[in-house]
CSV table of C-alpha atoms in Angstrom, one decimal:
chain,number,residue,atom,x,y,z
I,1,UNK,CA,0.0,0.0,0.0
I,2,UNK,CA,1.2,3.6,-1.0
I,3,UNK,CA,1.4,6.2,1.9
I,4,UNK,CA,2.0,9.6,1.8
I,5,UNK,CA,4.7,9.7,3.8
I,6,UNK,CA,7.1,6.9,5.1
I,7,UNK,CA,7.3,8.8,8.8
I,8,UNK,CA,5.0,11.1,10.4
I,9,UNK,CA,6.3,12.7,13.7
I,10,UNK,CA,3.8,14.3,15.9
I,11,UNK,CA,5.6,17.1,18.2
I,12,UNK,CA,8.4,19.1,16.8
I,13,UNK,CA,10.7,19.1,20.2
I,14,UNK,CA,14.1,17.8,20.6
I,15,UNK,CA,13.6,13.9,20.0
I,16,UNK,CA,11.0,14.6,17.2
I,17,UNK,CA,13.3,17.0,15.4
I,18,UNK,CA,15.9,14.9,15.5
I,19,UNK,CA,14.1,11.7,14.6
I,20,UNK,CA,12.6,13.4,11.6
I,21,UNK,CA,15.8,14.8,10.2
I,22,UNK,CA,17.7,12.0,10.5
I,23,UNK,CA,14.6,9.7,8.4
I,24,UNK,CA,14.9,12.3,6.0
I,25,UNK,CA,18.6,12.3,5.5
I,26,UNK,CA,18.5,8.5,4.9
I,27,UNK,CA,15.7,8.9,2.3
I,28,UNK,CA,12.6,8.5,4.3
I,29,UNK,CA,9.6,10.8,3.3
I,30,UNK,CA,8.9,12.7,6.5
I,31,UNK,CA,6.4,15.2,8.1
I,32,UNK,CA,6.5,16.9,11.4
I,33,UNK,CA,3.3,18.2,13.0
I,34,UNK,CA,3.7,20.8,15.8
I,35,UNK,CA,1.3,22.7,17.4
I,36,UNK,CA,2.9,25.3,19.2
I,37,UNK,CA,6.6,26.1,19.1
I,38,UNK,CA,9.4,25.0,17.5
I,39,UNK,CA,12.1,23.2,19.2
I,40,UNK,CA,9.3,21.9,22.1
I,41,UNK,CA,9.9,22.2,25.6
I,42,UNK,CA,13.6,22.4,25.9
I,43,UNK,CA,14.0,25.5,23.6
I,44,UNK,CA,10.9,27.2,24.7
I,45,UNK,CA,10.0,26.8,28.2
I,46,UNK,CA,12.7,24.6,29.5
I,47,UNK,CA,16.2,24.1,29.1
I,48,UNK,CA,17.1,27.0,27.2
I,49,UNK,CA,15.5,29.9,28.3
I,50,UNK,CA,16.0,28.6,31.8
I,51,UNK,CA,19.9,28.6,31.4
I,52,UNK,CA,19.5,31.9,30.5
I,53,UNK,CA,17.7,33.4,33.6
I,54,UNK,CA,20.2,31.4,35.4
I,55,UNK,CA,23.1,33.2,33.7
I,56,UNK,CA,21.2,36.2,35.0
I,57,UNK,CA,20.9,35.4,38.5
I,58,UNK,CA,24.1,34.7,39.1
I,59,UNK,CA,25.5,38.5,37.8
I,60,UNK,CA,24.3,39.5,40.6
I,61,UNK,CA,27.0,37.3,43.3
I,62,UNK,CA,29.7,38.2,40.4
I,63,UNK,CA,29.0,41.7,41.0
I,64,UNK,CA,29.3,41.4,44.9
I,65,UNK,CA,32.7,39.0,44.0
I,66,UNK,CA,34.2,41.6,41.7
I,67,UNK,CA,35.3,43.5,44.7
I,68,UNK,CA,37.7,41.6,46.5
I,69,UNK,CA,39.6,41.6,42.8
I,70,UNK,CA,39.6,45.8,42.9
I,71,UNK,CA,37.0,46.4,41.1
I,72,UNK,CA,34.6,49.3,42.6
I,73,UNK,CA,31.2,49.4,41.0
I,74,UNK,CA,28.4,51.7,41.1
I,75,UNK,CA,24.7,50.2,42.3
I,76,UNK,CA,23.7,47.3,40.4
I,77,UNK,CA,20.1,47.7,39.3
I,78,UNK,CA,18.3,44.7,37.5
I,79,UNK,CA,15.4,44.9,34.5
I,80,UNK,CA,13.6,42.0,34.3
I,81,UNK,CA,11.8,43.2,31.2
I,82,UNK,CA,15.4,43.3,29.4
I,83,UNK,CA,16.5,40.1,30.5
I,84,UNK,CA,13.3,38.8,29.3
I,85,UNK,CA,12.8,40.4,25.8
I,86,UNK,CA,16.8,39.4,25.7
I,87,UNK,CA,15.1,35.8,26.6
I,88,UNK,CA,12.5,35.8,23.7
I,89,UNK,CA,14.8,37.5,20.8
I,90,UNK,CA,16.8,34.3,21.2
I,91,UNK,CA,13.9,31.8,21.8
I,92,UNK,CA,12.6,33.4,18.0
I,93,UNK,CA,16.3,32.8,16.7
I,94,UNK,CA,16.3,29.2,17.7
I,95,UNK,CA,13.0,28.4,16.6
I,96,UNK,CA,14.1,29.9,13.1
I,97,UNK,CA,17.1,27.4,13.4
I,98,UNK,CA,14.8,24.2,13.7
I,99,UNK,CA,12.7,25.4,10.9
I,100,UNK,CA,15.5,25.7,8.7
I,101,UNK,CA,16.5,22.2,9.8
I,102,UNK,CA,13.5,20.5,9.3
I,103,UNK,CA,12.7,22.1,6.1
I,104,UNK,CA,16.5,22.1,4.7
I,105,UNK,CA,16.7,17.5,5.3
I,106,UNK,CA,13.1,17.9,3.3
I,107,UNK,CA,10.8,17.5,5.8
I,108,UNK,CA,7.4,18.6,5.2
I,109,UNK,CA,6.4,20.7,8.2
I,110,UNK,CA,2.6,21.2,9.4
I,111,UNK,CA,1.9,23.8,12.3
I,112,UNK,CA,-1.4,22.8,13.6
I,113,UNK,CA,-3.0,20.0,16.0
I,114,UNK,CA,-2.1,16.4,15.1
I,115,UNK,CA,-4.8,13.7,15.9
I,116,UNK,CA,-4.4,10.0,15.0
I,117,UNK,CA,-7.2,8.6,13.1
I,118,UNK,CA,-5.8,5.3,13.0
I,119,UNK,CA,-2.8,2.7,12.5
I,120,UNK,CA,-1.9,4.7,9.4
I,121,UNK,CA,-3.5,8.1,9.2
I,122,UNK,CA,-2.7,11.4,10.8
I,123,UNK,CA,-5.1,14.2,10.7
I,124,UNK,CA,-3.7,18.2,11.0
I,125,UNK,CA,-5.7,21.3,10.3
I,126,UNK,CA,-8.7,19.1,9.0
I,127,UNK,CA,-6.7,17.7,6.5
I,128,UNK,CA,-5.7,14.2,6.3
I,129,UNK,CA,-2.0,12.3,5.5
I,130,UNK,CA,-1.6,8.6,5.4
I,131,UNK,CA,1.5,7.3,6.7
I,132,UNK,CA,3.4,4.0,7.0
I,133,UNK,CA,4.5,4.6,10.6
I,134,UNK,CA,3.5,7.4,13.8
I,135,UNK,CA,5.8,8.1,16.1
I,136,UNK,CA,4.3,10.2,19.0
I,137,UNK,CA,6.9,12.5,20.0
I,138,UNK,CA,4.7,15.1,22.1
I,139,UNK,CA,6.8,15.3,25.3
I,140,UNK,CA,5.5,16.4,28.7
I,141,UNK,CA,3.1,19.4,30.1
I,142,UNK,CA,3.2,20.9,34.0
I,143,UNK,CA,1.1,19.7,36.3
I,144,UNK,CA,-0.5,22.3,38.7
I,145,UNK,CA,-2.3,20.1,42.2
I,146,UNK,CA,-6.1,20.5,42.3
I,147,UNK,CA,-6.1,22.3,45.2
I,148,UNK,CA,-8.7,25.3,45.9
I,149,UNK,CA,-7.3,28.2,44.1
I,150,UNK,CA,-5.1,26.7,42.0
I,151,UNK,CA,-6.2,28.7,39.1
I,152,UNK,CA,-4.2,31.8,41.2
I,153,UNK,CA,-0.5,29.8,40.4
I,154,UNK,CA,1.9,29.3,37.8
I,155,UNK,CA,4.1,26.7,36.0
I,156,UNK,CA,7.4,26.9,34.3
I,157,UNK,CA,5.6,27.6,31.2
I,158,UNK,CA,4.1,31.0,32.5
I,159,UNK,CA,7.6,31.9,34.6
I,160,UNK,CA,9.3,33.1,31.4
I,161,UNK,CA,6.8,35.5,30.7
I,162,UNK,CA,6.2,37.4,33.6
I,163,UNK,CA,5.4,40.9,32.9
I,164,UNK,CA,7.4,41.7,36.2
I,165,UNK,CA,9.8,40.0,39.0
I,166,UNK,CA,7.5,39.6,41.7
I,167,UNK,CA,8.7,40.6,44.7
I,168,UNK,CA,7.8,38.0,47.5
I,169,UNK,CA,7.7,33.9,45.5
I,170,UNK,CA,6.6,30.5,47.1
I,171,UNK,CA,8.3,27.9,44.8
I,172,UNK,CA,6.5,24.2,45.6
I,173,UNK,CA,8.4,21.0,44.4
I,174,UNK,CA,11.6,19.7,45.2
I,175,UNK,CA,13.1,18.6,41.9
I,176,UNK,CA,15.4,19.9,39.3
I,177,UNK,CA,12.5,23.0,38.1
I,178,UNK,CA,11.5,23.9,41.9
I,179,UNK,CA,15.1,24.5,42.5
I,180,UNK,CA,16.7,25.7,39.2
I,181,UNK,CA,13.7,28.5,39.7
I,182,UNK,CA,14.4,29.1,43.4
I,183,UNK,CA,17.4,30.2,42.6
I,184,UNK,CA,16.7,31.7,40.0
I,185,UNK,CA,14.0,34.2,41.3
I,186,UNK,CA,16.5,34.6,44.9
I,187,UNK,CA,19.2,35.5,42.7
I,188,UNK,CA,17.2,38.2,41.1
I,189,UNK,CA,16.6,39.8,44.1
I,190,UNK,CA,12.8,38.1,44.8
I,191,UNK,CA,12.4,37.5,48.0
I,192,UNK,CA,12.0,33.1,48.0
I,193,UNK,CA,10.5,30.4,49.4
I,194,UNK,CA,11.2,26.8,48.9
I,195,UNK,CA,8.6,24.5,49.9
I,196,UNK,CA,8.6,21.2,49.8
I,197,UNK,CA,6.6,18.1,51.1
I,198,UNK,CA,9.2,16.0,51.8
I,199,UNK,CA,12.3,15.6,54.1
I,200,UNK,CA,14.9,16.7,51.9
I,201,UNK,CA,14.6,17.8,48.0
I,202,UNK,CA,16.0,16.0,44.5
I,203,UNK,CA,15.2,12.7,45.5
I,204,UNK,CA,17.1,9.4,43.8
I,205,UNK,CA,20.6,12.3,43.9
I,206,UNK,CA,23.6,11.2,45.8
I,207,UNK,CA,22.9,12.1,49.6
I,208,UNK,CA,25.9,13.9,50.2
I,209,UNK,CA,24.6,16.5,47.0
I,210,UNK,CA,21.3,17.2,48.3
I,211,UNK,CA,22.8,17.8,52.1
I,212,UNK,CA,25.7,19.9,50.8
I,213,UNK,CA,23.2,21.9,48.3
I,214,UNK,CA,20.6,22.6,51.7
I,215,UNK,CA,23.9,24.3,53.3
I,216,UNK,CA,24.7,26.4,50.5
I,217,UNK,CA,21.4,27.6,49.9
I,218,UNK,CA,20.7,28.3,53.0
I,219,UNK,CA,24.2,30.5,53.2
I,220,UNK,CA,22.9,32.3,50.6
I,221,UNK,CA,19.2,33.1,52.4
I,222,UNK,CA,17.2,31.5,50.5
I,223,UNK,CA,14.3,30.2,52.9
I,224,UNK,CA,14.0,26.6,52.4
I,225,UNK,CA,10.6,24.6,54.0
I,226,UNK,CA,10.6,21.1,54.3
I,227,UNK,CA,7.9,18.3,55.2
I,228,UNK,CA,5.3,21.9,53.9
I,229,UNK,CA,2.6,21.6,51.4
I,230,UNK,CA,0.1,24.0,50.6
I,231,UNK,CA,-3.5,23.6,51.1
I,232,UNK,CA,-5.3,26.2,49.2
I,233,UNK,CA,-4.5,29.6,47.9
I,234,UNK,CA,-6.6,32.8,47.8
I,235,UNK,CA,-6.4,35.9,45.7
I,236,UNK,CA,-6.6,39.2,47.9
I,237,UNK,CA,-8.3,42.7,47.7
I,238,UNK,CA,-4.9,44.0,47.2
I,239,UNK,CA,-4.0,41.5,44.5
I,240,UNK,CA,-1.2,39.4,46.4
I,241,UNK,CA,-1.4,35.8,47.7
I,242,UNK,CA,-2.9,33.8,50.6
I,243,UNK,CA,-1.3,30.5,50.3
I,244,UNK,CA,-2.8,28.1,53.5
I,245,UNK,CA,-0.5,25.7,54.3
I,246,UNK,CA,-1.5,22.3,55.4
I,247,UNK,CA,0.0,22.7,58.9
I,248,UNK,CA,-2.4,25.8,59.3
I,249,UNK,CA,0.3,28.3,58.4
I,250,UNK,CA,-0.5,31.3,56.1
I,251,UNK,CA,2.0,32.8,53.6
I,252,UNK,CA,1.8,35.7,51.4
I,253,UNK,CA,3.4,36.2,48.3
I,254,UNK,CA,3.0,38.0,45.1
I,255,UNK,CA,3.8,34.4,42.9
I,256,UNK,CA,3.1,30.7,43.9
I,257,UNK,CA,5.1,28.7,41.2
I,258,UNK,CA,4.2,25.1,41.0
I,259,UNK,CA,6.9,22.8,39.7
I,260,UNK,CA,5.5,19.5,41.2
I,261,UNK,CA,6.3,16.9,38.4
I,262,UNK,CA,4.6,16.5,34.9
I,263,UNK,CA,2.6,14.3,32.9
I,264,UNK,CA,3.2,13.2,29.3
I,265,UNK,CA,0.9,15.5,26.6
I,266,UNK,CA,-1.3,13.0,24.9
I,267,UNK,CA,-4.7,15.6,25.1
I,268,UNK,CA,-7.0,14.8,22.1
I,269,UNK,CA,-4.0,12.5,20.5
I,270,UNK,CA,-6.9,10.2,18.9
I,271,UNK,CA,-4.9,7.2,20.9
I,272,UNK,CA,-8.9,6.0,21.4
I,273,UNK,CA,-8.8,5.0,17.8
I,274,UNK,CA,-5.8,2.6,18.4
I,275,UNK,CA,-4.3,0.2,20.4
I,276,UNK,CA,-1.9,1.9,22.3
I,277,UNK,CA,-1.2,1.0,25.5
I,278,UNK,CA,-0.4,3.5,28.6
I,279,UNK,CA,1.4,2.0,31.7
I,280,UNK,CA,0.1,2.7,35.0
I,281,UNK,CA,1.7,6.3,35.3
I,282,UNK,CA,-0.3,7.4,32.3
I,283,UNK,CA,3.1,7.1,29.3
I,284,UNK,CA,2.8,5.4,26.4
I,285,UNK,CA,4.0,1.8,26.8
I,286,UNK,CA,7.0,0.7,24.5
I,287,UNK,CA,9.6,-1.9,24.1
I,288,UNK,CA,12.9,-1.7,23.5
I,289,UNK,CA,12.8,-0.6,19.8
I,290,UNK,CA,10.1,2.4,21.2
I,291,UNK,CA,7.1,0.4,19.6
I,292,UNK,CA,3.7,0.4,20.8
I,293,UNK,CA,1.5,-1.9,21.2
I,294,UNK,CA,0.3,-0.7,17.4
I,295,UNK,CA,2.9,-2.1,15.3
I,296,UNK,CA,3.3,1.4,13.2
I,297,UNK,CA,3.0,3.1,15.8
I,298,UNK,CA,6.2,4.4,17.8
I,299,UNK,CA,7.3,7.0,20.9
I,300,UNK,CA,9.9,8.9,22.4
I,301,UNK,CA,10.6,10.8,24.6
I,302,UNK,CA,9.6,12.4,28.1
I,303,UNK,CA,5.6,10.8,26.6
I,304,UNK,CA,6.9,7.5,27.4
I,305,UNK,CA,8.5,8.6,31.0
I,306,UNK,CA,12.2,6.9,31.1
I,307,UNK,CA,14.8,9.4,31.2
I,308,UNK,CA,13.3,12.7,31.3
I,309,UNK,CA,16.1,14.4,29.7
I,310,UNK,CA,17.0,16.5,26.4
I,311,UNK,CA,19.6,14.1,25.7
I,312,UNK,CA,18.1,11.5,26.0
I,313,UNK,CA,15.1,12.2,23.7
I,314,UNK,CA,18.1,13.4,20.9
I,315,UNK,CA,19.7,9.7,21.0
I,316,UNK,CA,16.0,7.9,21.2
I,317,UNK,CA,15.7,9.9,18.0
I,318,UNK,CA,18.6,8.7,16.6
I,319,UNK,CA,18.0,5.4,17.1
I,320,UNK,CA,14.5,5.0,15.9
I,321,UNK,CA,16.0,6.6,12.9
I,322,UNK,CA,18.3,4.2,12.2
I,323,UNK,CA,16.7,1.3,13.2
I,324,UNK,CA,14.2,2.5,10.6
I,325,UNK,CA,16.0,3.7,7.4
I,326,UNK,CA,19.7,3.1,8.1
I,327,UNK,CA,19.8,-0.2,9.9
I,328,UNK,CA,22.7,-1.1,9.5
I,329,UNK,CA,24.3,1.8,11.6
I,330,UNK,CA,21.9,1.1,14.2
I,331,UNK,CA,22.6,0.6,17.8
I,332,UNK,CA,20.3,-0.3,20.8
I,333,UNK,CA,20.1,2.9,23.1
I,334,UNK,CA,22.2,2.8,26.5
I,335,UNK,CA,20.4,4.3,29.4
I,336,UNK,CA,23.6,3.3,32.0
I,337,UNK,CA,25.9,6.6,33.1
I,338,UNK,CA,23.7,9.1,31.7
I,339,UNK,CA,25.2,12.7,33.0
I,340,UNK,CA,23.0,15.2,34.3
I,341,UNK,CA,23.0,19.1,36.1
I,342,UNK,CA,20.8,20.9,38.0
I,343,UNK,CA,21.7,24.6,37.6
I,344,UNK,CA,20.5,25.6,40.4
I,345,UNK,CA,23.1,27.9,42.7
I,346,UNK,CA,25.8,26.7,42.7
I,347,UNK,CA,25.5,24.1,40.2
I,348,UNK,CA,25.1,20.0,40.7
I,349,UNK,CA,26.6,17.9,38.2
I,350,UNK,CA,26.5,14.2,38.7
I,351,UNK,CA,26.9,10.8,36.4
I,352,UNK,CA,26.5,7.2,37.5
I,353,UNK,CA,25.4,5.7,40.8
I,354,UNK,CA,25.2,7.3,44.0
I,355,UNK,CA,26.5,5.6,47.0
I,356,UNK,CA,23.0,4.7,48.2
I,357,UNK,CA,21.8,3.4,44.7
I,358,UNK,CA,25.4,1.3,44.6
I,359,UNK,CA,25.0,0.0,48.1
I,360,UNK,CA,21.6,-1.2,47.1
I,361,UNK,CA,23.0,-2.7,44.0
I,362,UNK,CA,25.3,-4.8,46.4
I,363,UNK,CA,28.1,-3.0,45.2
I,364,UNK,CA,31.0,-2.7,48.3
I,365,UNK,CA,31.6,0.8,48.1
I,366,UNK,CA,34.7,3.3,48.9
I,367,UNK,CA,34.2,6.9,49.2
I,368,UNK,CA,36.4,9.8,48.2
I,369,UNK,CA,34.9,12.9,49.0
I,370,UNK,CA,36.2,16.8,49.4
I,371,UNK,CA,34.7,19.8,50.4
I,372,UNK,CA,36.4,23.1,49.6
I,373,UNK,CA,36.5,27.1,49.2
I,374,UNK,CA,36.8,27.3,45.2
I,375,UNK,CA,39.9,29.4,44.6
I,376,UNK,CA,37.6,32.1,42.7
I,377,UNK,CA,36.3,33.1,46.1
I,378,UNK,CA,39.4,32.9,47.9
I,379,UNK,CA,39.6,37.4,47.6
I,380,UNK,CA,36.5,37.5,48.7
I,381,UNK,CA,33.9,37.1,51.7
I,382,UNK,CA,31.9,34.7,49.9
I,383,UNK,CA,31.5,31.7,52.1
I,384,UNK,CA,30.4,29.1,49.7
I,385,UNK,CA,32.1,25.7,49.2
I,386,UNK,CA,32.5,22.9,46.3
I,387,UNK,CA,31.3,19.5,47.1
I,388,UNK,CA,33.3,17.0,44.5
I,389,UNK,CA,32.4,13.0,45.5
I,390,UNK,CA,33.5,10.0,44.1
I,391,UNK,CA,31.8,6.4,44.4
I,392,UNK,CA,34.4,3.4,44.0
I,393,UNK,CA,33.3,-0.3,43.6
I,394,UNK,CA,36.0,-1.5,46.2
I,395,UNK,CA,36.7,-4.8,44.5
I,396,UNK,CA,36.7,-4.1,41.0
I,397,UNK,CA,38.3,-0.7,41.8
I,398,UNK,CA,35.9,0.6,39.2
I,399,UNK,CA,34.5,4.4,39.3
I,400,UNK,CA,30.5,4.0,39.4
I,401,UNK,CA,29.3,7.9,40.5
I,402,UNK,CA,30.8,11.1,40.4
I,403,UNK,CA,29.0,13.9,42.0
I,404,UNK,CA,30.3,17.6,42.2
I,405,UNK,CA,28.1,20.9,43.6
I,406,UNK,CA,29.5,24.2,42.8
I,407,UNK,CA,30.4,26.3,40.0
I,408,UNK,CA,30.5,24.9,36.8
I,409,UNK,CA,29.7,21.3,38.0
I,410,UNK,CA,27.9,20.5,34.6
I,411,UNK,CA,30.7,21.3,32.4
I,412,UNK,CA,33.1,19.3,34.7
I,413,UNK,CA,30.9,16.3,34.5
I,414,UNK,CA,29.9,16.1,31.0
I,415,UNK,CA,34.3,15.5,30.5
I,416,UNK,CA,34.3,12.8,33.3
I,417,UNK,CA,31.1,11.0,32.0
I,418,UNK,CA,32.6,9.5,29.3
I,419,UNK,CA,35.3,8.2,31.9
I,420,UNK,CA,33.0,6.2,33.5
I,421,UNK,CA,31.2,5.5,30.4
I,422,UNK,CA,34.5,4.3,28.8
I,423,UNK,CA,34.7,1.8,32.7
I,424,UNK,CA,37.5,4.3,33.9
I,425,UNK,CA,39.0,2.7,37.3
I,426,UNK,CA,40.1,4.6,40.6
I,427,UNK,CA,43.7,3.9,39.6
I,428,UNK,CA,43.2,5.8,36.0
I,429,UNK,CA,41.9,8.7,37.8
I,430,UNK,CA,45.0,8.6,40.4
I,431,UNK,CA,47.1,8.1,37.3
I,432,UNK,CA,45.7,11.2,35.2
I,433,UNK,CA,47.7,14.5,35.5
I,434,UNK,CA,45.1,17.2,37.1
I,435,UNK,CA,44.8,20.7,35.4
I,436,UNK,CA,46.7,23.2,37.8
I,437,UNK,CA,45.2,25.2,39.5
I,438,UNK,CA,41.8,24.0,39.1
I,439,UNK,CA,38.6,23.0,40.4
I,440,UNK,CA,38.7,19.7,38.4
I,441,UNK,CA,42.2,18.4,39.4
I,442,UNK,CA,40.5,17.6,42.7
I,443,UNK,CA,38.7,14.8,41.0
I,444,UNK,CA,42.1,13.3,40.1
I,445,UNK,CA,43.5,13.9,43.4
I,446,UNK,CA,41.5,12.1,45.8
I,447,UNK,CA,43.5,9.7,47.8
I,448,UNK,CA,41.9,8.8,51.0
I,449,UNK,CA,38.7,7.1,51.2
I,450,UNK,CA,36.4,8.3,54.0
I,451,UNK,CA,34.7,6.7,57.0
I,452,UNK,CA,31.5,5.9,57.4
């Protein structure tokens, strides 16, 4: 039978780009539906823009640093309006970038709402394509708790569009968003809240991190609330927050920011008219080759809830694009040693196991750990400190984590992910000359495991 198209992607973000690109550069006839930007999440209201506002927040310790190097400046004033029209002028670049891609490899591009009609058929903007395979490719959306007043509070999604830095924020969640956004809006001089319903925030992170990453946030006066949730949140005469709390507690604020998980985007996706099966979480179901339960049917992505990471999504591209149209440069996606940050401030960086995942994993475990005044801050009164960690199998002498808070712990990382990703031991570490004077050479100059 005779399709329009050999590939029809639904959700132009990172993984669907990069999936339909690659189909179309090994000869595949491809179309992309997307319904709102360009680029997805990552480039929109995620990654990108967020790395920005970090960038911005952190101008303002720089400032207070330059001094103890002789610098004497004037009074720093911020304009969130700049930083934020700065924001969008280089959201509009980017999304040019992936039109150009899409349409340059030959992809047909459709801007409108995609809606499966069935095993073969894709209907946008009332029109209908026939296709020889779907992949779904729709990513994620915030998720806001049904709680009275919830209509009063935002997501990520609205954050990079203020109109104005409010001036009093409750952030709720205690993941990478909730505390990427924390500091964000403390660093810009928004007086911040952290709250969270749990003990300690990032779950599943390397105990050590999310301890060391409390002090330092704390040093810096960021207000952080543990084992608090709120309740309801009211709108005043005066146009400012109520937010209950569910110990009875009332807290005002001018912004409640939600960043308490999300759930994959699959609204009025027309998976009714197949056989696609979700797992109990709400993703799509798929195997290992990211097929559905529909045979020409595929997803990718944060919809099917693995690893919830950019990354990630570019290489399941990849993959289903080989497997599909260049098979014989195909290879089965690897989801051990996956690096990751969390830019909050200062920086986490982290690859591997932590020593409470490798302990459960019966691993015997030695521990090199060191905790230090970066030299940048040495001229200054700035008390925070770097966190670098390393987790050791102790019989197979075998690097399995590497965790690091502080500044520039992302860039650090990515170079000593493909270490461990290449099986690098303790002695190869020991045996690799550091970078002098640096922030990195501590990683290859641990020498004395610590005590537990």
């Amino acid at each position: 039978m005779s399709h329009d198209f050999d590939l029809f992607v639904i959700g132009a973000g990172s993984g669907g780009v990069r999936a339909a690109r690659f189909a179309a550069g090994y000869g595949a006839r491809v179309a992309v539906a997307e319904s709102r930007y360009l680029g997805g999440t990552c480039v929109n209201v995620g990654c990108v823009p967020k790395k920005l506002l970090v960038y911005g927040a952190h101008f303002a310790e720089d400032f207070e640093q330059a001094s103890g190097f002789g610098w004497s400046l004037g009074e720093a004033n911020f304009d969130w309006t700049t930083l934020i029209a700065n924001k969008n002028r280089e959201i509009e670049r980017l999304n040019g970038i992936y039109r150009n891609l899409l349409t340059n490899s030959g992809v047909s591009l459709f801007e409108g709402h995609a809606r499966i009609v069935d095993a073969h058929t894709v209907e946008v903007n009332g029109q209908r394509h026939s296709t020889e395979r779907i992949l779904i490719a729709t990513g994620g959306w915030p998720q806001i708790p049904d709680i009275p007043g919830r209509e009063h509070a935002i997501s990520s999604n609205e954050a990079f569009f203020l109109k104005q830095l409010p001036k009093r924020v409750l952030v709720v969640g205690g993941g990478y968003i909730a505390v990427e956004f924390a500091s964000i809006f403390h660093g810009l001089g928004a007086q911040t809240s952290l709250l969270y319903r749990g003990d300690l925030f990032l779950r599943g992170f390397d105990g050590a991190v999310r301890e060391h990453l409390r002090e330092e946030l704390s040093k810096k006066g960021l207000d952080l609330q543990f084992n608090a949730d709120i309740a309801s949140i009211e709108r005043k005469a005066d146009g400012s927050l109520a937010a209950t709390l569910k110990d009875g507690r009332v807290l005002e604020a001018d912004c409640v920011f939600y960043a308490t998980g999300r759930r994959p985007m699959l609204d009025n996706l027309g998976l009714e008219n197949v056989e696609v099966k979700l797992d109990k979480r709400g993703y799509i179901e798929v195997d290992d080759l990211f097929q559905t339960s529909t045979p020409s049917i595929l997803a990718l992505g944060d919809v099917i809830g693995r690893v919830q990471l950019t990354p990630v999504a570019l290489a399941e591209g990849m993959a289903v694009a080989r497997r599909l149209f260049k098979p014989e440069e195909y290879r089965p996606l690897d989801y051990r040693m996956i690096p990751t940050a969390v830019f909050s401030l200062p920086n986490i960086g982290t690859v591997g196991l932590s020593e409470e995942q490798a302990i459960e994993a019966g691993h015997k475990v030695k521990i090199f750990e060191s905790r230090f005044r970066p030299m940048k801050l040495t001229l200054t009164e700035n008390p925070e400190r770097t966190l670098m960690k390393l987790v050791v199998d102790a019989d197979s002498d075998r690097v399995l984590g590497c965790h690091m808070v502080g500044p520039e712990a992302g860039e650090i990382v990515q170079g000593l992910a493909v270490a461990l990703k290449a099986g690098a031991t303790k002695q190869i570490f020991d045996e690799t000359i550091g970078v002098h004077p640096s922030a990195a050479e501590e990683f290859v100059t641990l020498r004395t495991p610590v005590s537990r």
